[in-house]
Tab-separated table of C-alpha atoms in Angstrom:
chain	number	residue	atom	x	y	z
A	292	MET	CA	21.287	64.922	39.406
A	293	ILE	CA	23.446	67.121	36.294
A	294	LYS	CA	20.754	66.388	34.081
A	295	SER	CA	18.006	67.584	36.465
A	296	TYR	CA	19.940	70.979	36.809
A	297	ILE	CA	20.156	71.334	33.091
A	298	SER	CA	16.561	70.917	32.207
A	299	VAL	CA	15.080	73.511	34.576
A	300	PRO	CA	17.033	76.442	32.385
A	301	VAL	CA	16.503	74.538	29.182
A	302	PHE	CA	12.631	74.491	30.053
A	303	CYS	CA	12.461	78.013	31.241
A	304	LEU	CA	14.008	79.287	28.215
A	305	PHE	CA	11.923	77.255	26.014
A	306	LEU	CA	8.885	78.795	27.587
A	307	SER	CA	10.180	82.457	27.199
A	308	LEU	CA	10.753	81.562	23.433
A	309	LEU	CA	7.536	80.276	23.089
A	310	PHE	CA	5.885	83.527	24.608
A	311	SER	CA	7.793	85.866	22.633
A	312	PHE	CA	6.878	83.878	19.664
A	313	SER	CA	2.681	83.778	20.656
A	314	TYR	CA	3.342	87.503	21.313
A	315	GLY	CA	4.892	88.288	18.375
A	316	GLN	CA	1.990	86.465	16.275
A	317	GLY	CA	-0.656	88.111	18.095
A	318	ASN	CA	0.790	91.820	17.651
A	319	LYS	CA	1.966	91.325	14.007
A	320	ASN	CA	-0.676	93.971	12.908
A	321	THR	CA	1.959	96.676	14.598
A	322	THR	CA	5.448	97.338	13.658
A	323	PHE	CA	5.998	99.663	16.754
A	324	LYS	CA	4.560	99.951	20.592
A	325	SER	CA	1.645	101.769	20.834
A	326	GLN	CA	1.382	104.624	23.418
A	327	GLU	CA	-1.780	102.983	25.200
A	328	VAL	CA	-2.090	99.383	25.672
A	329	SER	CA	-4.214	97.476	27.334
A	330	GLU	CA	-3.120	96.108	30.820
A	331	LYS	CA	-5.161	93.179	30.433
A	332	ASP	CA	-4.504	91.983	27.551
A	333	GLY	CA	-1.543	93.845	25.933
A	334	ILE	CA	-3.682	94.949	22.889
A	335	PRO	CA	-3.254	98.686	21.859
A	336	VAL	CA	-6.547	101.034	23.104
A	337	LEU	CA	-6.971	102.500	19.489
A	338	ILE	CA	-7.621	98.615	18.187
A	339	LYS	CA	-9.973	98.369	20.935
A	340	HIS	CA	-11.996	101.447	19.381
A	341	LEU	CA	-12.777	99.600	15.896
A	342	PRO	CA	-16.023	98.494	15.347
A	343	ASP	CA	-16.187	94.966	16.215
A	344	TRP	CA	-12.723	94.952	17.549
A	345	LYS	CA	-12.501	91.306	18.766
A	346	ASN	CA	-13.160	90.138	15.363
A	347	LYS	CA	-11.184	93.153	13.651
A	348	ARG	CA	-7.904	92.831	15.978
A	349	ASN	CA	-5.932	90.095	14.103
A	350	SER	CA	-6.384	91.781	10.426
A	351	ALA	CA	-6.163	95.552	11.738
A	352	VAL	CA	-2.942	97.492	10.781
A	353	LEU	CA	-1.644	99.973	13.249
A	354	PHE	CA	1.101	102.642	12.166
A	355	ASN	CA	2.318	105.782	13.223
A	356	ASN	CA	4.023	107.402	9.874
A	357	SER	CA	2.860	108.207	6.354
A	358	ASP	CA	4.495	105.669	4.466
A	359	ASP	CA	3.158	102.777	6.266
A	360	LEU	CA	-0.128	105.142	5.645
A	361	ARG	CA	0.191	104.607	1.719
A	362	LYS	CA	1.226	100.824	2.266
A	363	ALA	CA	-1.992	99.926	3.989
A	364	LEU	CA	-4.565	102.195	1.903
A	365	GLY	CA	-2.474	103.273	-1.412
A	366	GLU	CA	-1.794	106.584	-2.793
A	367	ARG	CA	-4.499	109.154	-2.014
A	368	GLN	CA	-5.313	112.822	-2.800
A	369	ILE	CA	-6.595	113.433	0.935
A	370	PHE	CA	-3.350	111.889	2.300
A	371	GLU	CA	-1.425	115.055	1.333
A	372	VAL	CA	-3.027	116.959	4.192
A	373	ILE	CA	-2.274	114.443	6.763
A	374	GLU	CA	0.431	115.003	8.988
A	375	PHE	CA	1.902	112.342	11.363
A	376	ILE	CA	3.104	114.815	14.061
A	377	GLN	CA	4.836	113.470	17.363
A	378	GLY	CA	2.222	111.100	18.954
A	379	THR	CA	0.082	110.426	16.305
A	380	GLU	CA	-1.148	107.319	15.787
A	381	ALA	CA	-3.738	105.125	13.358
A	382	VAL	CA	-5.223	102.197	12.595
A	383	THR	CA	-7.144	100.781	9.466
A	384	ALA	CA	-9.228	97.547	8.893
A	385	GLN	CA	-11.557	95.964	6.189
A	386	TYR	CA	-15.289	96.142	6.396
A	387	THR	CA	-17.921	95.309	4.039
A	388	GLU	CA	-18.840	99.000	4.251
A	389	GLY	CA	-15.045	99.975	3.024
A	390	LYS	CA	-11.862	100.598	4.309
A	391	LEU	CA	-12.003	102.448	7.685
A	392	LEU	CA	-9.315	104.471	9.100
A	393	ILE	CA	-9.081	106.285	12.795
A	394	LEU	CA	-6.177	108.576	13.226
A	395	GLU	CA	-5.541	109.412	16.585
A	396	TYR	CA	-4.255	112.752	17.647
A	397	ASN	CA	-2.933	113.728	21.211
A	398	THR	CA	-4.735	117.380	21.248
A	399	PRO	CA	-7.630	118.514	20.253
A	400	GLN	CA	-5.797	121.711	18.558
A	401	ALA	CA	-4.056	119.168	16.348
A	402	SER	CA	-7.190	117.301	15.320
A	403	SER	CA	-9.230	120.348	14.789
A	404	ALA	CA	-6.384	121.820	12.477
A	405	THR	CA	-6.303	118.733	10.606
A	406	ASP	CA	-10.418	118.355	10.374
A	407	ASN	CA	-10.298	121.844	8.581
A	408	LYS	CA	-7.553	120.893	6.179
A	409	ILE	CA	-9.702	117.692	5.381
A	410	LYS	CA	-13.038	119.359	5.177
A	411	GLU	CA	-11.247	122.165	2.649
A	412	LYS	CA	-9.477	118.945	0.353
A	413	LEU	CA	-12.724	117.300	0.286
A	414	ASN	CA	-14.545	120.131	-0.476
A	415	ASN	CA	-12.118	120.628	-3.896
A	416	SER	CA	-11.499	116.197	-4.727
A	417	ASN	CA	-13.799	114.078	-6.533
A	418	GLU	CA	-12.802	111.186	-4.485
A	419	ARG	CA	-15.753	109.156	-2.887
A	420	ILE	CA	-15.060	109.344	0.824
A	421	PHE	CA	-17.081	109.292	3.914
A	422	TYR	CA	-15.434	111.299	6.845
A	423	ARG	CA	-16.381	112.617	10.386
A	424	ARG	CA	-14.361	113.845	13.569
A	425	ILE	CA	-15.148	112.074	16.415
A	426	GLY	CA	-13.081	113.795	19.566
A	427	ASN	CA	-9.502	113.331	18.775
A	428	TYR	CA	-10.161	110.687	15.968
A	429	ASN	CA	-10.261	111.703	12.409
A	430	VAL	CA	-12.179	108.876	10.745
A	431	PHE	CA	-12.141	108.211	7.128
A	432	LEU	CA	-14.231	105.352	5.319
A	433	PHE	CA	-12.515	104.320	2.005
A	434	ASP	CA	-14.311	102.744	-1.030
A	435	GLY	CA	-17.897	102.833	0.383
A	436	ASN	CA	-20.659	103.679	-1.669
A	437	ASP	CA	-23.691	103.957	0.952
A	438	GLU	CA	-23.556	106.803	3.101
A	439	ALA	CA	-26.086	105.631	5.731
A	440	ALA	CA	-23.981	102.486	6.428
A	441	ALA	CA	-20.647	104.900	6.669
A	442	ASN	CA	-22.453	106.794	8.996
A	443	ALA	CA	-23.676	103.397	10.967
A	444	LEU	CA	-20.497	102.401	11.089
A	445	PHE	CA	-19.148	105.777	12.663
A	446	ASP	CA	-21.599	105.828	15.067
A	447	GLN	CA	-19.978	102.800	16.602
A	448	ILE	CA	-16.819	104.403	17.025
A	449	LYS	CA	-16.523	106.228	20.765
A	450	TYR	CA	-13.823	108.645	21.896
A	451	GLU	CA	-13.857	107.810	25.394
A	452	LYS	CA	-10.992	110.098	26.970
A	453	VAL	CA	-11.091	112.847	29.156
A	454	VAL	CA	-9.099	115.655	29.386
A	455	GLN	CA	-8.504	116.485	33.563
A	456	TRP	CA	-5.753	119.512	34.205
A	457	LEU	CA	-3.283	118.717	36.955
A	458	GLY	CA	-3.514	122.302	38.945
A	459	GLN	CA	-5.571	125.252	37.377
A	460	ASP	CA	-7.277	124.913	34.320
A	461	ILE	CA	-4.901	126.802	31.629
A	462	THR	CA	-7.794	127.846	30.156
A	463	TYR	CA	-9.394	129.610	32.851
A	464	LEU	CA	-8.966	133.235	31.345
A	465	LYS	CA	-10.360	132.432	28.158
A	466	GLN	CA	-13.464	130.590	30.121
A	467	GLN	CA	-13.755	133.704	31.989
A	468	GLU	CA	-13.534	136.157	28.963
A	469	ARG	CA	-16.024	134.462	27.630
A	470	ALA	CA	-18.493	134.005	30.160
A	471	PHE	CA	-17.891	138.065	30.735
A	472	ILE	CA	-18.889	138.540	27.253
A	473	VAL	CA	-21.515	136.484	27.074
A	474	GLY	CA	-22.956	137.650	30.446
A	475	THR	CA	-22.780	141.294	29.136
A	476	SER	CA	-24.072	140.649	25.706
A	477	SER	CA	-27.151	138.965	27.447
A	478	LEU	CA	-27.539	141.876	29.721
A	479	PHE	CA	-27.376	144.514	27.209
A	480	ILE	CA	-29.991	142.588	24.824
A	481	SER	CA	-32.322	142.170	28.118
A	482	THR	CA	-31.966	145.767	28.985
A	483	VAL	CA	-33.134	147.071	24.900
A	484	LEU	CA	-35.787	144.477	25.417
A	485	VAL	CA	-37.392	145.718	28.612
A	486	ILE	CA	-36.810	149.562	27.338
A	487	LEU	CA	-38.569	148.339	23.761
A	488	VAL	CA	-41.691	146.770	25.685
A	489	ILE	CA	-41.722	149.691	28.108
A	490	LEU	CA	-42.046	152.326	25.095
A	491	GLY	CA	-44.129	150.091	23.572
A	492	ILE	CA	-46.809	149.817	26.168
A	493	ALA	CA	-46.123	153.771	26.865
A	494	LEU	CA	-47.278	154.302	23.461
A	495	VAL	CA	-50.581	152.318	23.257
A	496	LEU	CA	-51.645	153.715	26.299
A	497	GLY	CA	-50.963	157.169	25.071
A	498	PHE	CA	-52.861	156.629	21.898
A	499	THR	CA	-55.769	154.604	23.746
A	500	ILE	CA	-55.766	157.746	26.158
A	501	GLY	CA	-55.936	160.259	23.824
A	502	VAL	CA	-58.524	158.775	21.429
A	503	VAL	CA	-61.022	158.592	24.428
A	504	TYR	CA	-60.153	161.804	25.890
A	505	PHE	CA	-60.709	163.339	22.337
A	506	TYR	CA	-63.635	161.448	21.936
A	507	ARG	CA	-65.251	162.706	25.191
A	508	ARG	CA	-64.234	166.251	24.583
A	509	ASP	CA	-66.100	166.213	21.229
A	510	LYS	CA	-68.938	164.459	22.754
A	511	ARG	CA	-69.519	167.225	25.702
A	512	PHE	CA	-69.001	169.894	23.195
A	513	ALA	CA	-71.754	168.424	20.845
A	514	ALA	CA	-74.031	168.634	24.029
A	515	MET	CA	-73.554	172.438	24.783
A	516	GLY	CA	-76.061	174.961	23.814
A	517	LYS	CA	-74.904	177.821	21.508
A	518	TYR	CA	-73.881	181.198	23.275
A	519	SER	CA	-72.528	184.332	22.268
A	520	ASP	CA	-69.706	186.235	23.988
A	521	ALA	CA	-70.500	189.756	22.871
A	522	GLY	CA	-72.666	190.483	26.116
A	523	GLY	CA	-75.706	191.382	24.292
A	524	MET	CA	-73.624	193.412	21.888
A	525	THR	CA	-73.727	193.389	17.812
A	526	ARG	CA	-70.810	191.478	16.667
A	527	LEU	CA	-69.944	189.883	13.471
A	528	ASN	CA	-71.448	186.004	13.271
A	529	LEU	CA	-67.917	184.731	12.130
A	530	ASP	CA	-68.815	181.542	13.583
A	531	GLY	CA	-71.762	180.837	12.497
A	532	PHE	CA	-72.812	180.301	16.132
A	533	THR	CA	-74.911	183.146	16.968
A	534	PRO	CA	-78.671	183.464	15.809
A	535	ASP	CA	-79.385	186.238	13.433
A	536	ILE	CA	-81.241	189.067	14.827
A	537	ILE	CA	-83.798	190.516	12.244
A	538	PRO	CA	-86.077	193.079	14.198
A	539	ASP	CA	-89.911	192.174	12.625
A	540	ASP	CA	-90.480	196.397	12.193
A	541	LEU	CA	-87.390	197.012	10.298
A	542	PHE	CA	-89.044	198.098	7.350
A	543	LYS	CA	-91.822	199.865	8.649
A	544	GLY	CA	-91.924	203.293	9.127
């Protein structure tokens, strides 16, 4: 009876040690606890966003500081503009296309600010690095030579998180301001276009009516007979319309 009581806790201790050892072996790719872990298998969500993650999860390296970044990928100039603010995580894995790095920030503002720094740094650098921003992910491919292959690898990475505000959206006023500006601009442009169209139609109609009017007036004047307003009196023929009146007996005496 004593042996049976002793064997139960020993067996439980053995199972706990075995579980801890297995869990530690399955998560040897991280030295810290990730903020987001799958509830089904305990694998960090960031690792699951790697292309072909099931075959890469054991070799992928997860970290949250610059020192581990340099240990995993070596010293590179682009790392000078990468800052691991609180909550930032990254994962890297080796592919045939090159070494892939996914850097995740908690906010789109932080990701966008880092994106601007990275692009500026890449424009002034000779390093062969392929880069793309995907949602809050800043994704790199190092030591690659094929841009098409790099883009194909980037296309497999999906940022699937959705930001939902609790209560009123704090960007509500900015959205309303933008909507007002866009609406006012559209109204102004539409008004100007309507005025220009009406003005164009008026000019075309005015020109057409004027041409027709003057043409018909000239045609009517051409059909009228010659006349004199002198009332039968002698007048100067300045307009050339009045025929010359020369008496036949002017030189007869």
